[in-house]
Coordinates of C-alpha atoms and ligand atoms in Angstrom, one line a residue:
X200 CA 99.2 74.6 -170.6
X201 CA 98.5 75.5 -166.9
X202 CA 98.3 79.2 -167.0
X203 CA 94.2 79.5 -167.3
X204 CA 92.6 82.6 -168.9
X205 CA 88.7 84.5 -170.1
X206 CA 88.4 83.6 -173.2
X207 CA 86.2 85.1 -176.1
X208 CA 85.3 83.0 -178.7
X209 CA 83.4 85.0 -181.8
X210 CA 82.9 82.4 -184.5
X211 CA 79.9 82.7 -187.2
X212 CA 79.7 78.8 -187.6
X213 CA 77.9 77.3 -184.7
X214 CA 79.4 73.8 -185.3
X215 CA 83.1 74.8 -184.9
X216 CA 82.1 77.6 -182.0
X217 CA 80.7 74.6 -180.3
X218 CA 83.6 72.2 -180.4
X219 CA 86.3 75.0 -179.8
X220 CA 84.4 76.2 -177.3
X221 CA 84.3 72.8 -175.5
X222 CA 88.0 72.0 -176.2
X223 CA 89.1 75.3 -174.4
X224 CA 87.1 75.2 -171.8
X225 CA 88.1 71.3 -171.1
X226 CA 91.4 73.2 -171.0
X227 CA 90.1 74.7 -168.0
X228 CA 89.6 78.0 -169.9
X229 CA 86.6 80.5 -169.0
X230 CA 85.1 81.1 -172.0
X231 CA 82.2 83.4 -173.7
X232 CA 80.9 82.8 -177.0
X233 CA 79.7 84.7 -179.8
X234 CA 78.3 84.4 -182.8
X235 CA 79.5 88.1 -184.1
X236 CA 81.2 91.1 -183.9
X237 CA 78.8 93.2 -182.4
X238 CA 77.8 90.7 -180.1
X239 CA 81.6 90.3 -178.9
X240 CA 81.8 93.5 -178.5
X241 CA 78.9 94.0 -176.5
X242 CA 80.5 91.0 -174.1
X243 CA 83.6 92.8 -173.6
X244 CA 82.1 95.4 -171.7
X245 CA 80.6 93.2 -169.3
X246 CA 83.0 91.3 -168.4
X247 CA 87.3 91.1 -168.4
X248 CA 88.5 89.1 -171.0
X249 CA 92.1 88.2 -171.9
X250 CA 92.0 87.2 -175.2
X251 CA 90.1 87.2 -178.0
X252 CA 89.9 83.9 -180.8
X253 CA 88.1 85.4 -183.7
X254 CA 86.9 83.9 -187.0
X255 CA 88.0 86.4 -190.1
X256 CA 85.2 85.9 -192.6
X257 CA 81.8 86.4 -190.6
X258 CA 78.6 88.4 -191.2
X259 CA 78.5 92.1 -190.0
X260 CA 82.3 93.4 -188.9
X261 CA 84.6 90.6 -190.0
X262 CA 87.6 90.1 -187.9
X263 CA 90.4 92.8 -188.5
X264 CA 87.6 95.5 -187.9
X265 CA 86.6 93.5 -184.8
X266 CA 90.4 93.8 -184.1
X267 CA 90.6 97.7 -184.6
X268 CA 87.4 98.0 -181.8
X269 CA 88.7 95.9 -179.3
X270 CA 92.4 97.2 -179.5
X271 CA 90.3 100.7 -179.5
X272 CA 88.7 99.6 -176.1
X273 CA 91.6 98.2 -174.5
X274 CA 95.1 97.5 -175.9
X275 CA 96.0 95.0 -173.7
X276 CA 94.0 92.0 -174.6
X277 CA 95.5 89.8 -177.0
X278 CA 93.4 89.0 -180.3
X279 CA 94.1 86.0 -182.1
X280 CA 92.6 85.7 -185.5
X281 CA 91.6 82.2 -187.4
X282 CA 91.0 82.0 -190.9
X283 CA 90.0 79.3 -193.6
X284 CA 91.2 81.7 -196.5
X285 CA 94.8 82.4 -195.2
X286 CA 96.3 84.7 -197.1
X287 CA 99.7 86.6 -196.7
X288 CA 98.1 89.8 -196.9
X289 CA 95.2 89.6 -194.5
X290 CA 98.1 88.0 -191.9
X291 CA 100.3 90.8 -192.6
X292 CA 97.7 93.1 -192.0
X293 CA 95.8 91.6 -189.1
X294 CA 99.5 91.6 -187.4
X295 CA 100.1 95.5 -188.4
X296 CA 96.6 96.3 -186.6
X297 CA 98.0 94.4 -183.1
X298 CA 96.8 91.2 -183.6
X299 CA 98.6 89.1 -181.6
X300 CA 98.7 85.8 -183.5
X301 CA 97.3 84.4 -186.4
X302 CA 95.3 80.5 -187.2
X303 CA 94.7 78.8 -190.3
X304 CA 91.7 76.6 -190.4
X305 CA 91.2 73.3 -189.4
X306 CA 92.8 74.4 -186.1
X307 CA 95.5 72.8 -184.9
X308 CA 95.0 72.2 -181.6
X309 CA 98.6 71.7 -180.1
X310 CA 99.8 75.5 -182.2
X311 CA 96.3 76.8 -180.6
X312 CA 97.6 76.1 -176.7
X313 CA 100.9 77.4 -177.6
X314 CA 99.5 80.6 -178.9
X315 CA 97.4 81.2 -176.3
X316 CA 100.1 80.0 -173.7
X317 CA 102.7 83.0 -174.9
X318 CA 99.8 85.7 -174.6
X319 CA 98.9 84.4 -171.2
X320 CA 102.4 84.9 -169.8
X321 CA 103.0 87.8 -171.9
X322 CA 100.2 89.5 -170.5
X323 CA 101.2 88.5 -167.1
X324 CA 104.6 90.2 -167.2
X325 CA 102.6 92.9 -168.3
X326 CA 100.7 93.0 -165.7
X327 CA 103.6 92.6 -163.2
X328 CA 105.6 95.1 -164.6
X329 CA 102.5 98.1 -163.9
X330 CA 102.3 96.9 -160.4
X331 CA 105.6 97.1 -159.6
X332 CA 105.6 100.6 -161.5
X333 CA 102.6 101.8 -159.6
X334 CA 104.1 100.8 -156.4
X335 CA 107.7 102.1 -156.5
X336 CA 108.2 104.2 -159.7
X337 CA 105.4 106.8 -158.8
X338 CA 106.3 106.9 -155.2
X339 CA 104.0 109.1 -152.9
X340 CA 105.0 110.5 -149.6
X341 CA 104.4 113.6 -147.9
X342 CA 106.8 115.9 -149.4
X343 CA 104.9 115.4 -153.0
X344 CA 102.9 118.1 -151.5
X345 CA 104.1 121.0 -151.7
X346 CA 103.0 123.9 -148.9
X347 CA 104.2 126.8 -146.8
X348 CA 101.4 127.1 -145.3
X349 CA 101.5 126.6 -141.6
X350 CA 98.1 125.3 -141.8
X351 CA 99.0 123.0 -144.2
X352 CA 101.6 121.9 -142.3
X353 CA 99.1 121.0 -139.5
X354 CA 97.3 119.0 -142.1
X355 CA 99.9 117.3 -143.2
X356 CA 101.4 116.7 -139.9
X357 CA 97.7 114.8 -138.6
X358 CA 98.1 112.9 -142.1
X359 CA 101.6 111.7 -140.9
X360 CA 100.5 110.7 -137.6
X361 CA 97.3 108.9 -138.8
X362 CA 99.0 106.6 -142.0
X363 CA 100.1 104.3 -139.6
X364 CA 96.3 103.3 -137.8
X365 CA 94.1 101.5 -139.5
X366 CA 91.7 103.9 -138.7
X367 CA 89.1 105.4 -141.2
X368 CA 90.4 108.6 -142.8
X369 CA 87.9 111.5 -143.6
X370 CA 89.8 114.1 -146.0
X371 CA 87.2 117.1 -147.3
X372 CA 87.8 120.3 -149.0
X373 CA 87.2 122.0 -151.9
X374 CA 87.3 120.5 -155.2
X375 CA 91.0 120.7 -156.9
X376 CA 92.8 121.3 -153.5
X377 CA 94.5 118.0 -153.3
X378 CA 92.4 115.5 -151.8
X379 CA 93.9 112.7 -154.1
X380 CA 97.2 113.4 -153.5
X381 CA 96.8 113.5 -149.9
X382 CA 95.1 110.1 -149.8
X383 CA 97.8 108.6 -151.7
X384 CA 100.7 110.1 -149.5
X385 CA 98.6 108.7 -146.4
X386 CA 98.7 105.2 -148.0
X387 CA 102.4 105.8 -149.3
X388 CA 103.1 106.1 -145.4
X389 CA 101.3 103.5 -144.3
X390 CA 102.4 99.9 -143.2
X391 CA 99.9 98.7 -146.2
X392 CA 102.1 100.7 -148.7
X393 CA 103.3 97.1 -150.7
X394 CA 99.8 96.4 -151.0
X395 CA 97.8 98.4 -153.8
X396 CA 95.2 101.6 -152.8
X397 CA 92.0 100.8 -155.3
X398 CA 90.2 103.9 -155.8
X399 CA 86.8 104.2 -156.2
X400 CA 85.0 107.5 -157.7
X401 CA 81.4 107.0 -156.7
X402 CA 81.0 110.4 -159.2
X403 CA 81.9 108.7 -162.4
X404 CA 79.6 105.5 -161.6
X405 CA 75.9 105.1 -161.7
X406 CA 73.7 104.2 -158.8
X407 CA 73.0 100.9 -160.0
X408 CA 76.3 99.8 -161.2
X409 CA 78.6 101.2 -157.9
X410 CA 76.9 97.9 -155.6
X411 CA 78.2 95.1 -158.2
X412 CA 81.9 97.9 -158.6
X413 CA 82.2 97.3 -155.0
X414 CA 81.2 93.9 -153.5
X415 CA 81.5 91.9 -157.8
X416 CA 78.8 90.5 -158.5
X417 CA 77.9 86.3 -159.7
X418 CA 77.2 85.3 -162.5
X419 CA 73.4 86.1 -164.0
X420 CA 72.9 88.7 -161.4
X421 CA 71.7 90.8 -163.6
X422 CA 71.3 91.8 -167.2
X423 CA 74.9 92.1 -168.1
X424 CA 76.5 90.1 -165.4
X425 CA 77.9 87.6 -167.7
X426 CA 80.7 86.4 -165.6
X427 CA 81.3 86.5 -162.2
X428 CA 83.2 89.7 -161.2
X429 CA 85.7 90.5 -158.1
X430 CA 84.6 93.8 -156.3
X431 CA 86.9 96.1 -156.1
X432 CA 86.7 95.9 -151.8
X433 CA 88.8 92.3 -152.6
X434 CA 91.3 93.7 -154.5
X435 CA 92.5 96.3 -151.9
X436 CA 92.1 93.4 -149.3
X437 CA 95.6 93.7 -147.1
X438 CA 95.7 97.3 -148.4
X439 CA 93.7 100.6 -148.8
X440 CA 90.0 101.2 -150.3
X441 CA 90.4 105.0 -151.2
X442 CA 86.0 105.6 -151.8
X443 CA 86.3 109.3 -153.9
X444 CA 83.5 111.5 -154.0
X445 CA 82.0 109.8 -150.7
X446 CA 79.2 112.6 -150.7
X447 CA 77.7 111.1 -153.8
X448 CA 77.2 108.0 -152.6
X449 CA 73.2 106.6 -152.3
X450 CA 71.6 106.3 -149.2
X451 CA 70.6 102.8 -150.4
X452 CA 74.4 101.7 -151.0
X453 CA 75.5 103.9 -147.7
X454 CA 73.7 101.3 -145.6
X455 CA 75.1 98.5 -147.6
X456 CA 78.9 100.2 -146.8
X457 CA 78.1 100.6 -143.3
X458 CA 77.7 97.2 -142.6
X459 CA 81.2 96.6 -144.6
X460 CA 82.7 98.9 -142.8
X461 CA 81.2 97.7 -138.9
X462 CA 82.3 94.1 -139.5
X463 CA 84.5 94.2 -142.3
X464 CA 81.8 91.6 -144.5
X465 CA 80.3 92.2 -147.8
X466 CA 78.4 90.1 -149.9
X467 CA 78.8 90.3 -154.1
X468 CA 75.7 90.9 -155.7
X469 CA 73.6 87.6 -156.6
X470 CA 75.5 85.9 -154.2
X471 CA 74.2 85.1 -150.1
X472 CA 77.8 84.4 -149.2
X473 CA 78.8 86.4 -146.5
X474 CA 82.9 87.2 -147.2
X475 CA 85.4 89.2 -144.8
X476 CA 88.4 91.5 -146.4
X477 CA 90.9 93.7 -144.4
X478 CA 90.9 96.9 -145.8
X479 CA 91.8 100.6 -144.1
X480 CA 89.0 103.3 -145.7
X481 CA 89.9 106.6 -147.0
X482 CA 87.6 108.4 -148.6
X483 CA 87.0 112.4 -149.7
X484 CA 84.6 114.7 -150.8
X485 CA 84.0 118.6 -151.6
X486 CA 80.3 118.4 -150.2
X487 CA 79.2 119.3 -146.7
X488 CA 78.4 116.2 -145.3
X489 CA 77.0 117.7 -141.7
X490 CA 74.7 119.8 -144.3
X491 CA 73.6 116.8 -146.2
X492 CA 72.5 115.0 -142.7
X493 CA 70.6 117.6 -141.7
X494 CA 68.6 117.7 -145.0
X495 CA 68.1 113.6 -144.8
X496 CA 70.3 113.2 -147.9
X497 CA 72.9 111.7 -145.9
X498 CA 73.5 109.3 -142.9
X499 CA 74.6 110.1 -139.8
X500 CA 75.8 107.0 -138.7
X501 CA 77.6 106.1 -141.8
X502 CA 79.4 109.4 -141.7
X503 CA 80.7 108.8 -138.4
X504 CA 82.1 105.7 -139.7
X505 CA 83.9 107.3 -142.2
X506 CA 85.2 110.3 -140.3
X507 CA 87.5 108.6 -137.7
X508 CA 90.3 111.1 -138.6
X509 CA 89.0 113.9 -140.5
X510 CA 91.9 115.9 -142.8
X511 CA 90.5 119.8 -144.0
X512 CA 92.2 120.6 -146.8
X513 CA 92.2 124.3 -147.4
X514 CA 91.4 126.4 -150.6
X515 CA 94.1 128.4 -152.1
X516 CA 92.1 131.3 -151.0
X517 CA 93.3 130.3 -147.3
X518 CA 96.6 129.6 -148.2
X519 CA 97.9 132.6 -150.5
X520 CA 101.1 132.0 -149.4
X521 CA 101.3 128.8 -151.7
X522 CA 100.3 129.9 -154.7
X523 CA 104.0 131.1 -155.9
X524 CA 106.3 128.0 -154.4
X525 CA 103.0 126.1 -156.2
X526 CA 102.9 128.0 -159.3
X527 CA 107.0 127.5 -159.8
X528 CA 106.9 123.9 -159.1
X529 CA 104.5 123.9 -161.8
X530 CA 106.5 125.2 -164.1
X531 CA 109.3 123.5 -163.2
X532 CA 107.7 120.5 -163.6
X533 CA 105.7 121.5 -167.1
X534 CA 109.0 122.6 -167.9
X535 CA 110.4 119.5 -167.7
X536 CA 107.6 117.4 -169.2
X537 CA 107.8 119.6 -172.3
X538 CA 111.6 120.3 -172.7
X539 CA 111.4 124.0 -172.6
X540 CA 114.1 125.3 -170.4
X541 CA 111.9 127.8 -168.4
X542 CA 113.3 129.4 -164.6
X543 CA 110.0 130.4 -163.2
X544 CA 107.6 133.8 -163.0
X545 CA 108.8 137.4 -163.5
X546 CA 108.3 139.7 -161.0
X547 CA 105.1 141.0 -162.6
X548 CA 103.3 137.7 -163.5
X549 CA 104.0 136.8 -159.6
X550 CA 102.5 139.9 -158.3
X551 CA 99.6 139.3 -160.7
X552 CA 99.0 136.1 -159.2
X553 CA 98.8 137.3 -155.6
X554 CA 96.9 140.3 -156.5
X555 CA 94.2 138.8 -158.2
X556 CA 91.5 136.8 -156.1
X557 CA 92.8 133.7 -157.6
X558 CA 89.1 131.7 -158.0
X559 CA 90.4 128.3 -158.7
X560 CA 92.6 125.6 -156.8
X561 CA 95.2 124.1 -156.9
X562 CA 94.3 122.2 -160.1
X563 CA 93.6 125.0 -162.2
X564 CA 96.8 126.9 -161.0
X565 CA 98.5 123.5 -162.5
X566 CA 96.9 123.8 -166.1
X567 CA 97.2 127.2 -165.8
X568 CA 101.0 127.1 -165.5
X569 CA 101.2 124.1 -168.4
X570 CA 99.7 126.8 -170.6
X571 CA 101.7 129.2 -169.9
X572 CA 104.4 127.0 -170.1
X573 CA 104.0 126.3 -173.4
X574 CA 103.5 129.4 -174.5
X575 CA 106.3 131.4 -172.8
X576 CA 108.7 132.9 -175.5
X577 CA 111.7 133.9 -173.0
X578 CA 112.7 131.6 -169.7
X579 CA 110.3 133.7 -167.5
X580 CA 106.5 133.3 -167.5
X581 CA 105.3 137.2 -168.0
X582 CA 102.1 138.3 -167.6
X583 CA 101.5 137.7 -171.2
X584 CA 100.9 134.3 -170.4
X585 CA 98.4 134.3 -167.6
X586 CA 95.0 134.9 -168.6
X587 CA 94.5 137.8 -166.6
X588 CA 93.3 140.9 -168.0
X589 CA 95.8 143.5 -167.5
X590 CA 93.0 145.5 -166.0
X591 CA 93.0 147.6 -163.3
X592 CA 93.3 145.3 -160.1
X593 CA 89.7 144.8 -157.9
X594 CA 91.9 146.7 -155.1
X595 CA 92.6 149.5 -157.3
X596 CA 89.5 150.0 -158.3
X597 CA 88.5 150.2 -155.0
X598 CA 90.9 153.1 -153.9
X599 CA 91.2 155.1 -157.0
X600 CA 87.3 155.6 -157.9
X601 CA 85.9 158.0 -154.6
X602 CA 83.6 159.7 -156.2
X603 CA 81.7 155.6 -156.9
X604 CA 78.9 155.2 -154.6
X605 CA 79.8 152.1 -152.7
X606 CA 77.3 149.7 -154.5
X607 CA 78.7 150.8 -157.5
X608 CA 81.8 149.8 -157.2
X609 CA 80.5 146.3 -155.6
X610 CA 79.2 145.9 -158.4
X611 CA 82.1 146.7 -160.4
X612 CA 83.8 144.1 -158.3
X613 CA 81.3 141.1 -158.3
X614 CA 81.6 142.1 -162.6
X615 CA 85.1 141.4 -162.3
X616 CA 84.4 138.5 -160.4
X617 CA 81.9 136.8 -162.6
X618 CA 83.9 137.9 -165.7
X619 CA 87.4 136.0 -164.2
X620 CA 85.7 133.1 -163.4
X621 CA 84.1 132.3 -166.9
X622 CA 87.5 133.0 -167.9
X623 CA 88.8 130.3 -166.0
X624 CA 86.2 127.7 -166.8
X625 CA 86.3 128.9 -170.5
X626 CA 83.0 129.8 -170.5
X627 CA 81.5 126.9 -169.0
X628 CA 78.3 128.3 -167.1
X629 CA 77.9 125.7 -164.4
X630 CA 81.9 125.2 -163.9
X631 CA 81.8 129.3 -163.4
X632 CA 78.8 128.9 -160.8
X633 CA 80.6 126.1 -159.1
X634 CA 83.9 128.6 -158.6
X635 CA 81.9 131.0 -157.8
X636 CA 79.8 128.9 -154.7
X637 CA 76.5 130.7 -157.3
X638 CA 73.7 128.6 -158.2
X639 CA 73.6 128.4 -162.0
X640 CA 70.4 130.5 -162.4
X641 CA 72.1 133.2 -160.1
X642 CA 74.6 133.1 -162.2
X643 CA 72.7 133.1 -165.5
X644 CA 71.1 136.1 -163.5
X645 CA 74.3 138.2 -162.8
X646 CA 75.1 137.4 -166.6
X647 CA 72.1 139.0 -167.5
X648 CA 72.6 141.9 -165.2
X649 CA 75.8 143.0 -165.8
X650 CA 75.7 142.5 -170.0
X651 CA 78.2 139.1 -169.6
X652 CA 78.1 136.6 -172.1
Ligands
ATP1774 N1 100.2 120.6 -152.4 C1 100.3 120.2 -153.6 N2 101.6 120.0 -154.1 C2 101.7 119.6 -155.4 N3 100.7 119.3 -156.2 C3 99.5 119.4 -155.8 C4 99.2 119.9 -154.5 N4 97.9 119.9 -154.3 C5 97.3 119.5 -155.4 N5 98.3 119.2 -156.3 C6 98.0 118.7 -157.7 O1 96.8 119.4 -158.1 C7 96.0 118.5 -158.9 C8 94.6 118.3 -158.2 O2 94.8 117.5 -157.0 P1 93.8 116.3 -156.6 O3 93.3 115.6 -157.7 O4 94.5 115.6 -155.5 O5 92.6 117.2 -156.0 P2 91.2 116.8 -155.4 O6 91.1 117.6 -154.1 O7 91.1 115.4 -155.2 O8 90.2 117.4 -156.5 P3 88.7 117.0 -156.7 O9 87.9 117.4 -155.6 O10 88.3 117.7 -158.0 O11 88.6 115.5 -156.9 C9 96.8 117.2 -159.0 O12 97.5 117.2 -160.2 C10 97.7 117.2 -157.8 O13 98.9 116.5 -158.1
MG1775 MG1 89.8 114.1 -156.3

């Protein structure tokens, strides 16, 4: 067999594990051994594996549970169960749960390669077949983003003009605006766009674990490095590193970029080799980065680094003008998603949404469109379905109430405010501060104050 795959060998009975073990990997196999379930389990997380060769009958989980967790933690590895007691049923049933093959004991070697041969080239295709999906199905460019905003236009304009340099690409503003999609378009446009953007979202990974995410780590570099592990900076070599939520990156690891992105080297952790990738950086973030330097949470030099080209993308609030062609093309495309045959707002609902100080972004104009989508009874979304109050508007109540001292109908207003917002984040205190640029205990404040719960 030539194709060579990670291997994950859970077998109770140390003598076979041993000399299975030793066979595959004389196959040229990588493989991990276990002695159990929970011990397999634990492995997978560590480390990519391709397929799994488990034992049936083995203290703790026995192998079709084992099955159910790993096809729980990722569908695509193959499991391949061996058995001393092979019955009909259990085969039937391991092959109903997703097992991809099935072994009677003593194994026969020659049946073993051939099993494991299919799942490697079956897994292969598979593999082929997203790429090639990811890079043409899902096409990106420019006029994915929708805008009639001339100050979009700029934007997207500078974007254009930049896609082709290799030059790093700095692309801020608030959270839900379209940062993503812009980064995507910009390596859609770019000459690297047959080569794959790896995203990174230094938000959703802990301090410790972003180094080894980035650079890979050996083998035994720490507790939990099993195998050795390709960073993801390798696999966007030849194409685009896109680093998301760049603000919440260390200062320890901002160092360790900075040197990555001066001369292009990196080391993986546990390793002293020094190795070189070409990759073009873009990276976003809501935060204020000039504000973070100036409080020592950030540095300077790294931030220069980063911003090159630096892309603003507005909030709605600065781009009213977008929030109908948005809102339609939401529905339009909800519409479609969810066969309902829909043509777009009525006159009201449209008015409502220009009206109202929309707090959210673009995101939350898109989920609230799906809603309303789905739970529109004629073709046009009324007001019905937005979850606006059909209260007087906060410029009504401004003109109509004269005899209000001023402060009391600010505070009306900023009540209104508040009251929208936790709407919006469906009661989620800190979401509702974030909208509202609030602190939470402001907010929990203002709650307090004006009887909100
Ligand atoms: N101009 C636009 N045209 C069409 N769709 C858009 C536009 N802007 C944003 N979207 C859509 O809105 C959603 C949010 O966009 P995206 O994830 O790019 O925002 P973001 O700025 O990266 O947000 P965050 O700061 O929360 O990471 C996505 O589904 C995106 O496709
Ligand atoms: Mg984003």
């Amino acid at each position: 067999m030539n194709e060579k795959a990670a291997l994950l060998l859970v077998e109770d009975e140390q003598v076979q594990r041993e000399s299975l073990a030793g066979y595959l990997r004389r196959q040229g196999h990588t493989v991990s051994v276990a002695a159990e379930a929970s011990k397999a389990l634990h492995l997978l997380q560590a480390e990519p594996v391709d397929i799994v060769l488990s034992d049936f009958k083995m203290p703790g989980l026995n192998g079709i549970q084992l099955l159910e967790k790993v096809k729980e933690f990722n569908p695509e590895i193959a499991v391949v169960l061996m058995t001393a007691y092979g019955t009909i049923a259990d085969a039937v049933k391991a092959m109903r749960l997703g097992a991809w093959d099935y072994l009677t004991k003593p194994i026969d070697l020659d049946e073993l390669d051939i099993i494991l041969g299919r799942a490697l080239s079956l897994r292969r295709l598979m593999n082929e077949n997203r790429l090639l999906k990811e890079q043409f199905g899902e096409k990106y460019q420019f006029n994915n983003i929708i805008t009639a905003d001339p100050v979009m236009e700029e934007v997207l304009n500078l974007s254009a003009r930049s896609a082709r340099s290799k030059a790093s690409i700095l692309i801020q503003g608030p959270s839900g605006t379209g940062k993503e999609l812009m980064a995507r378009a910009i390596h859609a446009a770019s000459d690297r766009t047959n080569k794959p953007m790896i995203t990174v979202n230094c938000a959703a990974i802990t301090e410790s674990l972003l180094e080894s995410e980035l650079f890979g780590h050996e083998k035994g570099s720490f507790t939990g490095a099993v195998g050795r592990k390709n960073g993801r900076v390798e696999e966007a070599n030849g194409g685009t590193l896109f680093i998301d939520e760049v603000g919440d990156i260390p200062l320890s690891m901002q160092v360790k970029l900075l040197r990555f992105l001066q001369f292009g080297e990196f080391q993986r952790v546990g390793s002293n080799q020094v190795q070189h990738v070409d990759v073009r950086l873009i990276s976003a973030t809501n935060r204020n980065l000039l504000a973070m330097i100036e409080e020592g949470r950030y540095r300077e030099d790294f931030y220069y680094r980063l911003n090159v080209i630096n892309i603003q993308v507005p909030g709605l609030a600065a781009r009213k003008r977008d929030i109908p062609i948005l809102a339609n093309h939401f529905i339009k495309k909800s519409a479609r998603e969810n066969h309902r045959d829909i043509d777009g707002l009525s006159r009201a609902a449209q008015d409502a949404l220009l009206r109202y100080p929309f707090p959210g972004n673009v995101r939350e104009l898109e989920n609230m469109m799906e809603r309303a989508v789905i739970l529109a009874r004629g073709n046009l979304i009324g007001l019905e379905e937005l979850p606006f109050r059909p209260g007087p508007s906060p410029a009504a109540v401004l003109s109509t109430d004269e005899n209000q001292t001023l402060s009391a109908q600010v505070e009306y207003f900023e009540r209104e405010l508040i009251r929208q917002a936790l709407e919006q984040s469906r009661n989620n205190q800190s979401a509702a501060a974030r909208r509202l640029g609030l602190n939470e205990r402001n907010l929990r404040y203002k709650l307090q104050k004006y009887n909100l719960k």
